[in-house]
Coordinates of C-alpha atoms in Angstrom, one line a residue:
M1 CA 23.0 9.9 61.8
K2 CA 23.9 6.7 59.7
N3 CA 20.0 5.8 60.0
F4 CA 19.7 9.9 58.4
T5 CA 21.8 8.6 55.8
F6 CA 20.6 5.3 54.6
S7 CA 17.3 7.0 54.6
S8 CA 18.2 9.8 53.0
F9 CA 20.3 7.6 50.1
I10 CA 16.9 5.0 50.1
S11 CA 14.9 8.3 49.2
L12 CA 17.4 10.3 46.3
L13 CA 17.3 6.4 44.0
T14 CA 13.7 6.9 44.8
C15 CA 13.7 10.4 43.7
C16 CA 15.5 9.2 40.6
F17 CA 13.4 6.6 39.5
V18 CA 10.2 8.2 39.6
M19 CA 12.4 11.3 37.5
E20 CA 13.7 8.7 35.4
M21 CA 10.2 6.7 34.3
A22 CA 8.9 10.6 34.4
W23 CA 11.8 11.6 31.7
A24 CA 11.3 8.0 29.7
Q25 CA 7.5 8.6 29.6
N26 CA 7.4 12.9 28.9
F27 CA 10.8 13.9 26.8
L28 CA 12.2 12.3 23.7
P29 CA 15.9 10.6 24.3
P30 CA 18.6 12.7 23.4
T31 CA 19.7 10.9 20.5
V32 CA 16.2 11.9 18.9
S33 CA 16.2 15.6 20.1
D34 CA 19.6 15.4 18.6
A35 CA 18.7 13.8 15.4
L36 CA 16.0 16.2 15.2
R37 CA 18.1 19.2 15.6
S38 CA 21.0 18.7 13.4
E39 CA 18.2 18.9 10.7
N40 CA 17.0 21.6 11.6
L41 CA 13.4 20.1 12.8
E42 CA 11.6 21.5 15.8
K43 CA 10.9 18.6 18.8
N44 CA 7.3 20.1 18.2
Q45 CA 7.4 18.3 14.7
M46 CA 7.7 14.8 15.6
A47 CA 4.8 13.2 17.5
A48 CA 5.6 9.4 19.5
S49 CA 4.1 7.1 21.2
V50 CA 5.9 3.7 22.5
V51 CA 3.7 1.1 25.0
A52 CA 5.7 -1.9 26.1
L53 CA 3.3 -5.0 25.0
D54 CA 5.3 -7.9 27.4
G55 CA 6.2 -6.4 30.7
G56 CA 9.2 -4.0 30.0
R57 CA 10.3 -0.9 30.8
L58 CA 10.6 1.5 28.7
S59 CA 7.9 4.0 28.3
L60 CA 7.0 7.2 26.0
N61 CA 4.4 9.7 25.1
W62 CA 5.4 12.4 23.6
R63 CA 2.9 15.1 21.7
D64 CA 0.8 11.4 21.9
R65 CA -2.4 13.1 21.5
V66 CA -2.0 15.6 19.0
K67 CA -3.2 14.6 15.4
V68 CA -1.7 14.1 12.9
I69 CA -1.6 12.7 8.8
P70 CA -0.6 9.5 8.7
A71 CA 0.5 8.7 5.2
S72 CA 0.9 5.4 4.6
T73 CA 0.4 4.0 8.3
E74 CA -3.3 4.2 7.8
K75 CA -2.7 1.0 6.4
M76 CA -1.9 -0.7 9.7
V77 CA -5.7 0.1 10.4
T78 CA -6.9 -0.7 7.0
T79 CA -5.1 -4.4 7.0
L80 CA -6.1 -5.6 10.6
A81 CA -9.4 -4.5 10.5
A82 CA -10.2 -6.8 6.9
L83 CA -7.6 -9.1 8.7
E84 CA -10.7 -9.6 11.2
F85 CA -13.6 -8.7 9.3
L86 CA -13.1 -10.4 6.3
G87 CA -10.7 -13.3 7.2
P88 CA -7.4 -14.5 6.2
D89 CA -8.4 -17.0 4.1
W90 CA -10.9 -14.5 2.2
R91 CA -10.5 -14.6 -1.8
W92 CA -11.6 -12.6 -4.4
K93 CA -14.1 -13.8 -7.0
T94 CA -14.1 -12.7 -10.9
S95 CA -17.3 -14.4 -13.1
F96 CA -17.4 -15.2 -16.2
Y97 CA -21.4 -15.3 -17.7
Y98 CA -22.8 -15.0 -21.2
T99 CA -26.0 -14.1 -23.3
G100 CA -27.1 -15.7 -26.2
E101 CA -26.0 -19.0 -27.3
I102 CA -23.3 -21.2 -27.7
S103 CA -23.2 -23.0 -31.1
D104 CA -20.4 -24.9 -32.9
G105 CA -17.5 -23.5 -31.0
V106 CA -19.2 -19.6 -31.7
L107 CA -20.3 -17.6 -28.3
I108 CA -23.1 -16.1 -31.1
G109 CA -23.5 -13.5 -27.7
T110 CA -21.6 -10.9 -25.1
L111 CA -19.0 -11.8 -22.6
F112 CA -19.6 -10.7 -19.3
I113 CA -16.4 -10.5 -16.7
K114 CA -18.1 -9.6 -13.6
G115 CA -15.2 -8.0 -11.1
G116 CA -15.7 -8.9 -7.1
G117 CA -13.2 -6.7 -6.3
D118 CA -10.1 -8.6 -6.8
P119 CA -6.9 -6.1 -6.8
K120 CA -4.4 -8.6 -8.0
Y121 CA -5.9 -9.5 -11.4
V122 CA -3.5 -9.6 -13.4
V123 CA -2.7 -10.9 -17.5
E124 CA -1.4 -14.1 -16.2
N125 CA -5.1 -14.4 -14.6
L126 CA -6.7 -13.3 -17.6
W127 CA -4.9 -15.3 -19.7
R128 CA -5.1 -18.5 -17.4
D129 CA -9.4 -17.6 -17.6
L130 CA -9.4 -16.7 -21.6
S131 CA -7.8 -20.4 -21.8
R132 CA -10.5 -21.9 -19.8
L133 CA -12.9 -20.7 -22.3
K134 CA -11.0 -22.3 -25.5
S135 CA -11.1 -25.6 -23.3
M136 CA -14.6 -25.4 -22.9
G137 CA -14.8 -25.2 -26.5
I138 CA -15.7 -21.5 -27.4
N139 CA -12.7 -21.3 -29.9
H140 CA -14.8 -18.0 -30.9
I141 CA -16.5 -14.4 -29.0
A142 CA -18.8 -13.0 -32.1
G143 CA -19.9 -9.7 -30.3
D144 CA -19.0 -7.7 -27.5
V145 CA -16.7 -8.0 -24.0
V146 CA -18.7 -6.3 -21.4
I147 CA -17.0 -5.3 -18.2
D148 CA -19.4 -4.5 -15.0
R149 CA -17.5 -3.2 -12.0
S150 CA -20.6 -2.3 -10.1
Y151 CA -19.4 -4.8 -6.8
F152 CA -17.9 -1.6 -6.0
E153 CA -18.6 2.1 -6.2
K154 CA -17.2 4.6 -8.8
D155 CA -13.6 5.6 -7.3
K156 CA -11.7 8.6 -9.1
Q157 CA -8.3 10.1 -7.9
D158 CA -8.3 12.8 -5.5
P159 CA -7.2 15.8 -6.9
E160 CA -5.0 16.6 -4.1
F161 CA -2.2 14.3 -5.9
E162 CA -3.1 15.6 -9.2
E163 CA 0.4 16.1 -10.5
D164 CA 0.9 12.5 -10.4
W165 CA -2.5 10.9 -12.3
D166 CA 0.0 9.0 -13.9
R167 CA 1.7 6.9 -11.4
P168 CA 0.2 4.1 -10.5
Y169 CA 0.7 4.7 -6.7
T170 CA -2.5 6.9 -7.1
A171 CA -4.8 4.8 -9.2
P172 CA -8.4 4.3 -8.0
A173 CA -9.8 1.3 -6.7
D174 CA -11.9 -0.9 -9.5
A175 CA -13.4 -3.7 -9.0
A176 CA -12.8 -4.5 -12.4
L177 CA -9.0 -3.5 -12.0
L178 CA -6.8 -5.5 -14.2
N179 CA -3.0 -5.2 -14.2
Y180 CA -3.1 -2.5 -12.4
R181 CA -3.9 -1.1 -15.5
S182 CA 0.0 0.2 -15.6
I183 CA 2.7 -0.3 -18.1
A184 CA 6.1 -1.1 -17.0
L185 CA 8.5 0.1 -18.8
T186 CA 12.1 -1.8 -18.7
L187 CA 15.0 0.7 -19.2
T188 CA 18.2 -1.2 -19.0
P189 CA 21.6 1.3 -20.0
Q190 CA 23.9 0.7 -22.0
K191 CA 26.7 3.3 -21.4
E192 CA 29.0 2.5 -24.2
Q193 CA 26.1 3.3 -27.1
R194 CA 24.9 6.3 -24.4
R195 CA 21.7 5.5 -24.7
A196 CA 19.3 2.4 -22.5
L197 CA 17.2 0.1 -24.4
V198 CA 13.1 0.2 -23.5
T199 CA 11.7 -3.0 -23.1
V200 CA 8.3 -4.2 -21.6
S201 CA 7.0 -7.4 -21.2
P202 CA 4.6 -8.5 -22.0
Q203 CA 4.3 -7.7 -24.9
V204 CA 0.4 -5.9 -26.3
D205 CA -1.0 -5.7 -29.5
G206 CA -1.0 -1.9 -30.3
L207 CA 1.3 -1.0 -27.9
E208 CA 4.4 1.1 -29.8
V209 CA 7.4 2.3 -27.6
P210 CA 10.6 3.5 -28.1
V211 CA 13.7 1.4 -28.9
S212 CA 16.1 3.5 -26.6
V213 CA 16.5 6.7 -24.7
P214 CA 19.8 8.5 -24.6
L215 CA 21.5 8.5 -21.3
A216 CA 22.5 12.5 -20.1
R217 CA 26.2 13.1 -19.0
R218 CA 24.7 13.7 -15.3
K219 CA 26.1 11.0 -13.3
A220 CA 24.0 11.0 -10.4
C221 CA 20.8 9.2 -10.5
V222 CA 18.5 11.3 -8.4
Q223 CA 14.7 12.5 -10.2
W224 CA 15.7 10.3 -12.5
R225 CA 11.9 9.5 -13.4
Q226 CA 11.6 13.6 -13.7
A227 CA 15.2 13.4 -16.1
L228 CA 13.4 11.4 -18.5
E229 CA 10.3 13.6 -19.1
L230 CA 7.8 10.6 -19.9
D231 CA 5.3 12.0 -22.0
I232 CA 2.0 10.1 -22.4
E233 CA -0.9 12.4 -23.9
N234 CA -1.4 9.0 -25.7
P235 CA -1.0 5.9 -23.8
W236 CA 0.1 3.4 -25.9
S237 CA 2.5 5.3 -27.5
P238 CA 4.5 6.9 -24.8
Q239 CA 7.5 9.5 -25.5
F240 CA 10.2 10.7 -24.0
E241 CA 11.8 14.0 -24.0
G242 CA 14.6 13.7 -21.8
A243 CA 17.5 11.2 -21.2
L244 CA 18.4 8.6 -18.3
P245 CA 21.0 10.2 -16.0
A246 CA 24.5 8.0 -16.6
G247 CA 24.9 6.9 -12.7
C248 CA 21.6 4.9 -12.9
D249 CA 21.1 1.3 -12.9
E250 CA 18.3 -0.2 -14.9
K251 CA 14.9 0.9 -13.9
I252 CA 11.4 -0.1 -14.4
L253 CA 9.4 2.8 -15.4
A254 CA 5.8 2.2 -14.3
Y255 CA 3.0 4.7 -15.9
L256 CA -1.0 4.5 -15.6
V257 CA -3.8 4.2 -18.2
P258 CA -6.5 6.6 -18.0
D259 CA -8.9 5.0 -19.4
A260 CA -10.1 1.5 -17.4
N261 CA -12.0 0.1 -20.8
S262 CA -9.7 1.0 -23.0
Y263 CA -6.9 -0.9 -21.2
W264 CA -8.9 -3.6 -21.3
Q265 CA -9.5 -3.8 -25.0
I266 CA -5.9 -4.3 -26.3
Y267 CA -5.0 -6.9 -23.4
M268 CA -8.4 -9.0 -24.0
K269 CA -7.3 -8.5 -27.9
T270 CA -3.5 -9.8 -27.3
I271 CA -4.4 -12.3 -24.8
S272 CA -7.6 -14.0 -26.6
R273 CA -5.0 -14.4 -29.8
Q274 CA -2.2 -15.9 -27.7
V275 CA -5.2 -18.4 -26.8
G276 CA -6.3 -18.6 -30.1
L277 CA -10.1 -17.3 -29.0
A278 CA -10.7 -15.2 -32.2
W279 CA -12.8 -12.0 -31.0
D280 CA -13.2 -8.7 -32.5
G281 CA -15.8 -6.8 -30.6
K282 CA -15.1 -4.0 -28.3
V283 CA -15.3 -4.0 -24.5
I284 CA -17.5 -1.5 -23.0
E285 CA -18.5 -1.0 -19.2
G286 CA -22.6 -2.3 -18.5
G287 CA -24.4 -4.6 -15.5
V288 CA -24.6 -8.4 -15.8
P289 CA -28.2 -9.1 -17.0
E290 CA -29.9 -11.0 -14.7
A291 CA -30.5 -14.0 -17.9
A292 CA -26.7 -14.4 -18.3
Q293 CA -25.7 -17.5 -17.9
L294 CA -22.7 -18.3 -15.9
L295 CA -19.3 -19.7 -17.8
F296 CA -17.3 -20.2 -14.1
D297 CA -15.5 -18.3 -11.0
A298 CA -12.1 -17.3 -11.1
W299 CA -10.7 -17.2 -7.7
S300 CA -7.8 -14.8 -6.2
D301 CA -5.3 -15.1 -4.2
D302 CA -6.1 -15.5 -0.2
L303 CA -6.3 -12.5 1.9
G304 CA -3.1 -13.1 3.9
T305 CA -1.3 -12.6 0.8
L306 CA -2.3 -9.8 -0.4
V307 CA -2.2 -7.9 3.5
K308 CA 1.5 -9.1 3.0
L309 CA 2.2 -7.4 -0.5
T310 CA -0.4 -4.5 0.8
N311 CA 2.0 -3.7 4.0
K312 CA 5.4 -4.4 2.9
F313 CA 5.4 -2.9 -0.3
S314 CA 2.8 0.1 0.5
N315 CA 0.1 -0.5 -2.3
N316 CA -2.3 2.0 -2.0
V317 CA -4.9 0.2 -4.3
F318 CA -4.8 -2.7 -2.6
A319 CA -5.3 -1.7 0.7
K320 CA -8.3 0.9 -0.8
H321 CA -9.7 -2.3 -2.4
L322 CA -10.0 -4.5 1.7
L323 CA -11.6 -0.9 2.8
L324 CA -13.9 -1.6 0.2
T325 CA -14.3 -5.1 0.7
M326 CA -15.5 -5.0 4.3
A327 CA -18.2 -2.5 2.8
A328 CA -19.0 -5.2 0.4
K329 CA -19.7 -7.6 2.7
D330 CA -21.0 -6.4 4.8
S331 CA -24.0 -5.0 2.4
P332 CA -23.4 -7.0 -0.6
Q333 CA -26.4 -5.9 -2.5
V334 CA -25.6 -2.3 -3.3
P335 CA -21.5 -0.5 -4.8
A336 CA -19.2 -1.0 -1.7
S337 CA -18.7 3.0 -0.5
Y338 CA -15.8 4.0 1.6
S339 CA -18.6 5.7 3.8
H340 CA -19.8 2.9 4.6
A341 CA -16.5 1.3 4.5
R342 CA -15.5 3.9 6.9
K343 CA -18.2 3.6 9.6
I344 CA -17.8 -0.7 9.5
V345 CA -14.0 0.3 11.3
E346 CA -15.0 2.8 13.0
Q347 CA -17.5 1.0 15.1
W348 CA -14.7 -1.6 15.0
L349 CA -12.2 0.4 16.3
T350 CA -14.2 2.2 19.4
L351 CA -15.9 -1.5 19.8
A352 CA -12.8 -4.0 20.0
V353 CA -10.2 -1.7 19.6
K354 CA -11.4 0.7 21.9
T355 CA -10.1 4.0 20.6
T356 CA -11.9 7.0 21.1
P357 CA -13.7 8.2 18.5
G358 CA -12.1 10.8 16.2
E359 CA -9.0 9.3 17.2
I360 CA -8.4 7.4 13.9
T361 CA -9.7 8.8 11.3
L362 CA -9.7 6.9 8.0
D363 CA -10.4 8.2 4.5
N364 CA -9.7 5.8 1.8
G365 CA -7.7 3.4 3.9
S366 CA -4.4 3.6 2.0
G367 CA -2.8 6.2 3.7
L368 CA -2.6 8.9 0.5
S369 CA -4.9 11.0 1.5
R370 CA -4.4 14.8 3.9
K371 CA -7.9 14.3 5.3
S372 CA -6.5 10.7 7.4
R373 CA -6.0 12.0 11.2
V374 CA -4.0 9.7 13.8
T375 CA -2.4 9.7 17.0
A376 CA 0.3 8.5 18.5
H377 CA -1.7 7.2 21.2
A378 CA -4.0 5.8 18.9
M379 CA -1.6 4.1 16.7
T380 CA 0.3 2.2 19.4
K381 CA -3.2 1.1 21.0
L382 CA -4.1 -0.4 17.8
I383 CA -1.2 -2.0 17.4
A384 CA -1.1 -3.5 21.4
Y385 CA -4.9 -4.7 20.7
G386 CA -2.8 -6.2 17.1
W387 CA -0.5 -8.3 19.3
R388 CA -3.3 -9.6 21.5
S389 CA -5.1 -10.6 18.3
V390 CA -6.1 -13.9 17.3
R391 CA -5.0 -12.2 13.6
M392 CA -1.5 -10.9 14.9
P393 CA 1.0 -13.9 13.0
E394 CA -0.4 -12.0 9.6
W395 CA -0.5 -9.0 10.3
I396 CA 2.8 -8.4 12.0
S397 CA 4.4 -10.3 9.2
S398 CA 2.8 -8.3 7.3
F399 CA 5.2 -5.5 8.5
P400 CA 8.5 -4.5 6.8
I401 CA 11.5 -5.9 8.3
S402 CA 14.1 -3.5 9.3
A403 CA 17.3 -4.0 7.3
T404 CA 15.5 -6.6 5.8
D405 CA 12.9 -6.6 3.3
G406 CA 10.0 -3.7 1.7
T407 CA 10.1 -0.2 2.6
M408 CA 12.6 -1.1 5.4
S409 CA 14.8 -3.1 3.2
K410 CA 17.4 -0.3 3.6
R411 CA 17.1 1.3 6.6
Q412 CA 20.4 -0.2 8.6
V413 CA 18.4 0.0 12.3
A414 CA 17.9 -2.7 14.9
P415 CA 18.7 -5.2 11.5
G416 CA 15.8 -7.8 11.7
H417 CA 14.6 -6.7 15.1
A418 CA 11.9 -4.6 13.9
Y419 CA 8.8 -4.8 11.9
I420 CA 7.5 -1.2 11.0
K421 CA 4.9 0.0 8.5
T422 CA 6.5 3.5 7.1
G423 CA 4.7 6.2 5.5
L424 CA 5.3 9.3 3.0
L425 CA 3.6 12.3 2.3
N426 CA 5.0 15.4 1.0
N427 CA 6.0 17.4 4.5
V428 CA 4.9 13.8 6.2
K429 CA 7.4 10.8 7.5
S430 CA 5.5 8.2 9.3
A431 CA 6.6 5.0 10.7
G432 CA 4.4 2.5 13.3
G433 CA 4.9 -1.7 14.6
M434 CA 7.0 -3.8 16.8
V435 CA 10.0 -3.5 18.1
Q436 CA 12.0 -6.5 20.0
A437 CA 14.5 -5.0 22.2
R438 CA 18.0 -6.7 23.1
S439 CA 16.5 -8.0 26.5
G440 CA 13.7 -9.3 24.2
K441 CA 11.1 -7.1 25.5
R442 CA 8.5 -6.1 23.0
Y443 CA 7.2 -2.3 22.2
A444 CA 5.0 -0.7 20.1
L445 CA 6.4 1.8 18.6
Y446 CA 3.8 4.8 16.4
A447 CA 5.6 8.4 15.3
V448 CA 5.2 11.1 13.1
V449 CA 7.4 13.9 11.9
Q450 CA 5.4 16.5 9.7
G451 CA 5.8 20.0 8.6
K452 CA 9.8 21.7 6.7
N453 CA 12.3 19.7 6.2
A454 CA 10.2 16.4 7.4
T455 CA 11.5 13.9 5.2
K456 CA 14.9 14.8 4.6
T457 CA 15.6 12.6 6.9
D458 CA 14.7 9.4 8.7
A459 CA 17.0 9.7 11.5
P460 CA 15.0 10.8 14.3
I461 CA 12.8 7.8 13.7
D462 CA 15.1 5.4 13.3
R463 CA 17.4 6.7 16.3
L464 CA 14.1 6.0 18.2
I465 CA 13.7 2.9 17.0
E466 CA 16.8 2.1 18.5
W467 CA 16.7 4.0 21.7
I468 CA 13.8 1.2 22.2
Y469 CA 16.5 -1.6 21.3
F470 CA 19.3 -0.8 23.0
N471 CA 17.4 0.4 26.3
G472 CA 14.3 -1.5 26.3

């Protein structure tokens, strides 16, 4: 009898252990289910996968083979592929050429600026490069400036997001992108005067902004951008038809200038004047002719630095440039296209990451798309592969850290122990990355909540991160 009882006890323990593992793999943790229920979300609105990276005991596969929209977690794929295909020391080149002649300090002819895909070529870089022209003895450019964008195929904004085409996050890729093609206005509340001062830096010739904007009586700083009702029919003379809610602190409002050449024109005029370089020509778009002579090449920051900015702050145009640059490196003789870049990444996913074709489908590399699709299973496989990759340090360190920085800075969940790339679109909230549990074990995590009410709360995904942290 005693032997029977003991054997039964062992059998019961074994059964419970198996049930425990089955529960861990096939059912959402109770805290996650509760979080979904409290926000009127159904369990089938969530897909999730948790995979141990170093021998941990947790595992979860909830609707992990269902194709979902990744939103900005698509950048995880783009950045890892770029690190492996291009290398963390890759740099973009912006080249300055001329035709004509240089005589007595005057460039009599045309200055060509050939963009090489640098996503972070900003006004400070242009100031440096025009100063370099000045130091080379060129005091006057007697001709036009031609911008060569042929490194990339011409990109355009997605009609799906047409309502936000004035927002910098919708900017198309541009091989000769300057300063994100945006204007940033700083709004500083002066509550006693019931107004907010409007300033812009750097100052540019021809840009006229209102001195101030009124403060609204509404205290809550909710949808403050919509409340301002910015009118940029003329992007060089923005107007406000609304007011800033009184409860807002200082805000930066950035908007996208529609025409890239006019943007170059106004900054070329401003900065050439500042560095003492005379120029009164026009900026036009065109190609660098074979007869043009090279003045110099200007090099960007390294790709490792740009990957960190791409993921920490979810920069869409950076991600688009990373994807297109892979195509440009593969076939430098033709303008880089998304279709070519996608083929490169698809092949890498199949051969290196070992995902099944169709499990991860990219669009423009940024996640600003409703055409992209992934499965949670494929994304944790990607994370596990990235964890073993020689490029792991650059990749993982580019993810926002919970309660610390980037898009995870305000999420007080497993503080400092979760490296999570986030994603957000209408009716889509996603997250993927690595969580280090209290035990020291590390786990790959990918989760998406989509459909009605999906973006109202971070709670379901945060509870999943906590489940890993406390139980892994």
